[in-house]
Amino acid sequence: MRYILPVVPLLSILTVMGVVNIWNWSMNLSIPFRNVLATVLIVFLIIMMSKNIFYIRNYYQNISPVNYISGKESRDEFLTRHNSSYPAIKYINTHTPGNARIRLIFLAGRGYYLDRIYSEGTSYGIGDVSGLAANSYEESSFQTYLHSLGCTHLLVRTDSYLNYLQDNYSPETANQLFRQMNKATEMIYNANGYAVYRLIPQK
């Protein structure tokens, strides 16, 4: 949608010009035809505008900002209600060092509220998981690959992570990956479908 938005003003101008041209053309018609065309045109515009009104109403109801604006709901409560990853992000902001580097796995780049430096691998982290799985049969190789990601912590959307492993790898490979993760990382947060892992420094 963000790529289409720049065209919207131009389309709006063209739409208004088209409506004006239709209206001017209708002025040359007989009165009965002119009235019918004007009625059809007005009804069409009302229907199109009503869709926007219903959309705005539904969007407002989904956001439900009144409690936040009135102070009955805190900023953290509001963000948690609309962003399921926010509690994990808040935990990172509160409980990790200021120089921590976060690697996002299956978050589609949504690190908006992170106060730490963060990055994401190819295909929303699929490349990272594939690399970890490929190196999971040898501990030193796994450790080397994991630390090559250049991070101190991993923020993982667990349902997507587990589904990807289940759909693309054998149970043996998945279990081997879990064993290596248990050796190389410490899970410091796990709630609401998100987990935070701290990488254990290599000896």
C-alpha positions as a LaTeX table, in Angstrom:
\begin{tabular}{lrrr}
\hline
Residue & $x$ (\AA) & $y$ (\AA) & $z$ (\AA) \\
\hline
Met1 & 0.00 & 0.00 & 0.00 \\
Arg2 & 2.82 & 2.43 & 0.79 \\
Tyr3 & 4.01 & 2.21 & $-2.82$ \\
Ile4 & 0.54 & 3.05 & $-4.14$ \\
Leu5 & $-0.07$ & 6.06 & $-1.86$ \\
Pro6 & 1.98 & 8.57 & $-3.94$ \\
Val7 & $-0.41$ & 7.99 & $-6.85$ \\
Val8 & $-3.56$ & 8.65 & $-4.80$ \\
Pro9 & $-3.48$ & 12.50 & $-5.12$ \\
Leu10 & $-3.18$ & 12.22 & $-8.91$ \\
Leu11 & $-6.02$ & 9.72 & $-9.07$ \\
Ser12 & $-8.16$ & 12.04 & $-6.92$ \\
Ile13 & $-7.55$ & 14.93 & $-9.31$ \\
Leu14 & $-8.39$ & 12.77 & $-12.33$ \\
Thr15 & $-11.56$ & 11.52 & $-10.61$ \\
Val16 & $-12.76$ & 15.08 & $-9.90$ \\
Met17 & $-11.98$ & 16.12 & $-13.46$ \\
Gly18 & $-13.93$ & 13.14 & $-14.76$ \\
Val19 & $-16.96$ & 13.98 & $-12.59$ \\
Val20 & $-16.86$ & 17.62 & $-13.72$ \\
Asn21 & $-16.65$ & 16.56 & $-17.38$ \\
Ile22 & $-19.64$ & 14.23 & $-16.96$ \\
Trp23 & $-21.59$ & 17.01 & $-15.26$ \\
Asn24 & $-20.77$ & 19.52 & $-18.02$ \\
Trp25 & $-21.71$ & 16.97 & $-20.67$ \\
Ser26 & $-25.04$ & 16.34 & $-18.95$ \\
Met27 & $-25.90$ & 20.03 & $-19.26$ \\
Asn28 & $-26.37$ & 19.52 & $-23.02$ \\
Leu29 & $-28.96$ & 16.78 & $-22.50$ \\
Ser30 & $-32.69$ & 17.21 & $-22.17$ \\
Ile31 & $-33.94$ & 17.97 & $-18.66$ \\
Pro32 & $-35.30$ & 14.44 & $-17.92$ \\
Phe33 & $-32.06$ & 12.75 & $-18.95$ \\
Arg34 & $-30.05$ & 15.40 & $-17.14$ \\
Asn35 & $-31.96$ & 14.80 & $-13.91$ \\
Val36 & $-31.55$ & 11.02 & $-14.18$ \\
Leu37 & $-27.83$ & 11.32 & $-14.84$ \\
Ala38 & $-27.38$ & 13.80 & $-11.98$ \\
Thr39 & $-29.24$ & 11.46 & $-9.61$ \\
Val40 & $-27.13$ & 8.47 & $-10.66$ \\
Leu41 & $-23.95$ & 10.50 & $-10.28$ \\
Ile42 & $-24.88$ & 11.78 & $-6.82$ \\
Val43 & $-25.91$ & 8.31 & $-5.62$ \\
Phe44 & $-22.64$ & 6.89 & $-6.93$ \\
Leu45 & $-20.60$ & 9.53 & $-5.08$ \\
Ile46 & $-22.57$ & 8.94 & $-1.86$ \\
Ile47 & $-21.96$ & 5.17 & $-2.08$ \\
Met48 & $-18.26$ & 5.65 & $-2.68$ \\
Met49 & $-17.94$ & 8.14 & 0.19 \\
Ser50 & $-19.93$ & 5.88 & 2.52 \\
Lys51 & $-17.33$ & 3.12 & 2.05 \\
Asn52 & $-14.68$ & 5.50 & 3.36 \\
Ile53 & $-16.88$ & 6.50 & 6.27 \\
Phe54 & $-17.50$ & 2.85 & 7.24 \\
Tyr55 & $-13.79$ & 2.10 & 6.89 \\
Ile56 & $-12.84$ & 5.01 & 9.16 \\
Arg57 & $-15.49$ & 3.99 & 11.70 \\
Asn58 & $-14.29$ & 0.37 & 11.78 \\
Tyr59 & $-10.66$ & 1.46 & 11.96 \\
Tyr60 & $-11.44$ & 3.78 & 14.87 \\
Gln61 & $-13.27$ & 0.98 & 16.69 \\
Asn62 & $-10.33$ & $-1.38$ & 16.18 \\
Ile63 & $-7.80$ & 1.15 & 17.43 \\
Ser64 & $-10.10$ & 2.32 & 20.25 \\
Pro65 & $-7.83$ & 5.22 & 21.31 \\
Val66 & $-10.21$ & 6.89 & 23.80 \\
Asn67 & $-8.85$ & 5.14 & 26.90 \\
Tyr68 & $-5.28$ & 6.03 & 25.95 \\
Ile69 & $-6.12$ & 9.64 & 25.13 \\
Ser70 & $-8.12$ & 10.03 & 28.35 \\
Gly71 & $-5.27$ & 8.55 & 30.41 \\
Lys72 & $-7.17$ & 5.41 & 31.48 \\
Glu73 & $-4.73$ & 3.26 & 29.52 \\
Ser74 & $-0.94$ & 3.56 & 29.62 \\
Arg75 & 1.25 & 3.75 & 26.53 \\
Asp76 & 2.59 & 0.26 & 27.22 \\
Glu77 & $-0.94$ & $-1.16$ & 27.57 \\
Phe78 & $-2.03$ & 0.52 & 24.34 \\
Leu79 & 0.98 & $-0.78$ & 22.39 \\
Thr80 & 0.61 & $-4.28$ & 23.84 \\
Arg81 & $-3.02$ & $-4.34$ & 22.70 \\
His82 & $-2.00$ & $-3.60$ & 19.10 \\
Asn83 & 1.47 & $-5.11$ & 18.85 \\
Ser84 & 1.88 & $-8.61$ & 20.24 \\
Ser85 & 5.68 & $-8.36$ & 20.14 \\
Tyr86 & 5.79 & $-5.22$ & 22.28 \\
Pro87 & 6.09 & $-6.99$ & 25.70 \\
Ala88 & 9.19 & $-8.83$ & 24.43 \\
Ile89 & 10.57 & $-5.59$ & 23.02 \\
Lys90 & 9.92 & $-3.82$ & 26.31 \\
Tyr91 & 11.73 & $-6.62$ & 28.13 \\
Ile92 & 14.75 & $-6.16$ & 25.85 \\
Asn93 & 14.74 & $-2.40$ & 26.40 \\
Thr94 & 14.61 & $-2.89$ & 30.17 \\
His95 & 16.80 & $-5.95$ & 30.79 \\
Thr96 & 19.59 & $-5.91$ & 28.21 \\
Pro97 & 22.75 & $-3.77$ & 28.11 \\
Gly98 & 22.67 & $-0.57$ & 26.11 \\
Asn99 & 25.19 & $-1.99$ & 23.64 \\
Ala100 & 23.15 & $-5.14$ & 22.98 \\
Arg101 & 22.57 & $-6.08$ & 19.35 \\
Ile102 & 19.30 & $-7.83$ & 18.53 \\
Arg103 & 18.71 & $-10.23$ & 15.66 \\
Leu104 & 15.07 & $-10.48$ & 14.61 \\
Ile105 & 13.74 & $-13.87$ & 13.54 \\
Phe106 & 10.34 & $-13.98$ & 11.80 \\
Leu107 & 9.34 & $-10.45$ & 12.88 \\
Ala108 & 9.23 & $-9.05$ & 9.33 \\
Gly109 & 11.54 & $-6.22$ & 10.37 \\
Arg110 & 9.12 & $-4.87$ & 12.98 \\
Gly111 & 11.57 & $-3.59$ & 15.57 \\
Tyr112 & 9.99 & $-0.13$ & 15.70 \\
Tyr113 & 10.07 & 0.28 & 19.49 \\
Leu114 & 13.44 & $-1.36$ & 20.13 \\
Asp115 & 15.91 & 0.93 & 21.84 \\
Arg116 & 18.78 & $-1.34$ & 20.83 \\
Ile117 & 20.54 & $-1.80$ & 17.52 \\
Tyr118 & 18.75 & $-4.53$ & 15.59 \\
Ser119 & 19.03 & $-6.32$ & 12.28 \\
Glu120 & 17.31 & $-9.05$ & 10.32 \\
Gly121 & 18.63 & $-11.71$ & 7.99 \\
Thr122 & 17.36 & $-12.67$ & 4.56 \\
Ser123 & 13.69 & $-13.53$ & 4.11 \\
Tyr124 & 12.69 & $-12.27$ & 7.58 \\
Gly125 & 15.22 & $-14.52$ & 9.29 \\
Ile126 & 14.59 & $-17.70$ & 7.32 \\
Gly127 & 18.19 & $-17.56$ & 6.10 \\
Asp128 & 19.44 & $-17.46$ & 9.69 \\
Val129 & 17.34 & $-20.44$ & 10.78 \\
Ser130 & 18.39 & $-22.40$ & 7.69 \\
Gly131 & 22.04 & $-21.67$ & 8.43 \\
Leu132 & 21.66 & $-22.71$ & 12.06 \\
Ala133 & 19.92 & $-25.93$ & 11.04 \\
Ala134 & 22.61 & $-26.72$ & 8.45 \\
Asn135 & 25.34 & $-26.31$ & 11.10 \\
Ser136 & 23.50 & $-27.98$ & 13.96 \\
Tyr137 & 25.29 & $-31.35$ & 13.70 \\
Glu138 & 28.64 & $-29.95$ & 14.80 \\
Glu139 & 28.89 & $-27.79$ & 17.93 \\
Ser140 & 31.86 & $-25.65$ & 16.90 \\
Ser141 & 30.37 & $-25.02$ & 13.45 \\
Phe142 & 27.04 & $-24.08$ & 15.03 \\
Gln143 & 28.72 & $-21.71$ & 17.48 \\
Thr144 & 30.74 & $-20.10$ & 14.70 \\
Tyr145 & 27.68 & $-19.54$ & 12.52 \\
Leu146 & 25.57 & $-18.26$ & 15.41 \\
His147 & 28.15 & $-15.68$ & 16.46 \\
Ser148 & 28.74 & $-14.67$ & 12.84 \\
Leu149 & 25.26 & $-13.11$ & 12.93 \\
Gly150 & 26.83 & $-10.23$ & 14.84 \\
Cys151 & 24.29 & $-10.11$ & 17.64 \\
Thr152 & 24.13 & $-10.60$ & 21.39 \\
His153 & 20.45 & $-11.58$ & 21.53 \\
Leu154 & 17.81 & $-13.19$ & 19.33 \\
Leu155 & 14.18 & $-12.06$ & 19.29 \\
Val156 & 12.11 & $-14.89$ & 17.81 \\
Arg157 & 8.46 & $-15.23$ & 16.92 \\
Thr158 & 8.07 & $-18.75$ & 18.19 \\
Asp159 & 5.02 & $-19.98$ & 16.25 \\
Ser160 & 6.54 & $-19.08$ & 12.88 \\
Tyr161 & 9.89 & $-20.47$ & 13.98 \\
Leu162 & 8.44 & $-23.84$ & 15.01 \\
Asn163 & 6.16 & $-24.05$ & 11.96 \\
Tyr164 & 9.08 & $-23.39$ & 9.63 \\
Leu165 & 11.15 & $-26.13$ & 11.22 \\
Gln166 & 8.25 & $-28.57$ & 11.16 \\
Asp167 & 7.47 & $-27.87$ & 7.49 \\
Asn168 & 11.04 & $-27.93$ & 6.20 \\
Tyr169 & 13.13 & $-30.23$ & 8.39 \\
Ser170 & 12.98 & $-33.70$ & 9.85 \\
Pro171 & 12.28 & $-34.08$ & 13.58 \\
Glu172 & 15.87 & $-35.25$ & 14.00 \\
Thr173 & 17.28 & $-32.04$ & 12.51 \\
Ala174 & 14.88 & $-29.87$ & 14.49 \\
Asn175 & 15.75 & $-31.60$ & 17.75 \\
Gln176 & 19.45 & $-31.28$ & 17.01 \\
Leu177 & 18.96 & $-27.55$ & 16.42 \\
Phe178 & 17.11 & $-27.23$ & 19.74 \\
Arg179 & 19.94 & $-29.03$ & 21.55 \\
Gln180 & 22.55 & $-26.73$ & 20.06 \\
Met181 & 20.46 & $-23.69$ & 20.89 \\
Asn182 & 20.22 & $-24.85$ & 24.51 \\
Lys183 & 24.01 & $-25.10$ & 24.67 \\
Ala184 & 24.80 & $-21.83$ & 22.88 \\
Thr185 & 22.02 & $-19.56$ & 24.18 \\
Glu186 & 20.00 & $-18.82$ & 27.28 \\
Met187 & 16.28 & $-18.14$ & 26.94 \\
Ile188 & 15.65 & $-15.08$ & 29.11 \\
Tyr189 & 12.08 & $-14.33$ & 28.02 \\
Asn190 & 9.25 & $-16.42$ & 26.63 \\
Ala191 & 5.67 & $-15.11$ & 26.57 \\
Asn192 & 2.87 & $-14.10$ & 24.20 \\
Gly193 & 4.39 & $-16.06$ & 21.33 \\
Tyr194 & 7.83 & $-14.40$ & 21.44 \\
Ala195 & 11.12 & $-15.52$ & 22.93 \\
Val196 & 14.36 & $-13.70$ & 23.67 \\
Tyr197 & 17.64 & $-15.63$ & 23.67 \\
Arg198 & 20.94 & $-14.35$ & 25.04 \\
Leu199 & 23.97 & $-15.69$ & 23.23 \\
Ile200 & 26.45 & $-17.31$ & 25.61 \\
Pro201 & 29.94 & $-15.94$ & 24.85 \\
Gln202 & 32.33 & $-18.43$ & 23.28 \\
Lys203 & 35.12 & $-19.64$ & 25.52 \\
\hline
\end{tabular}
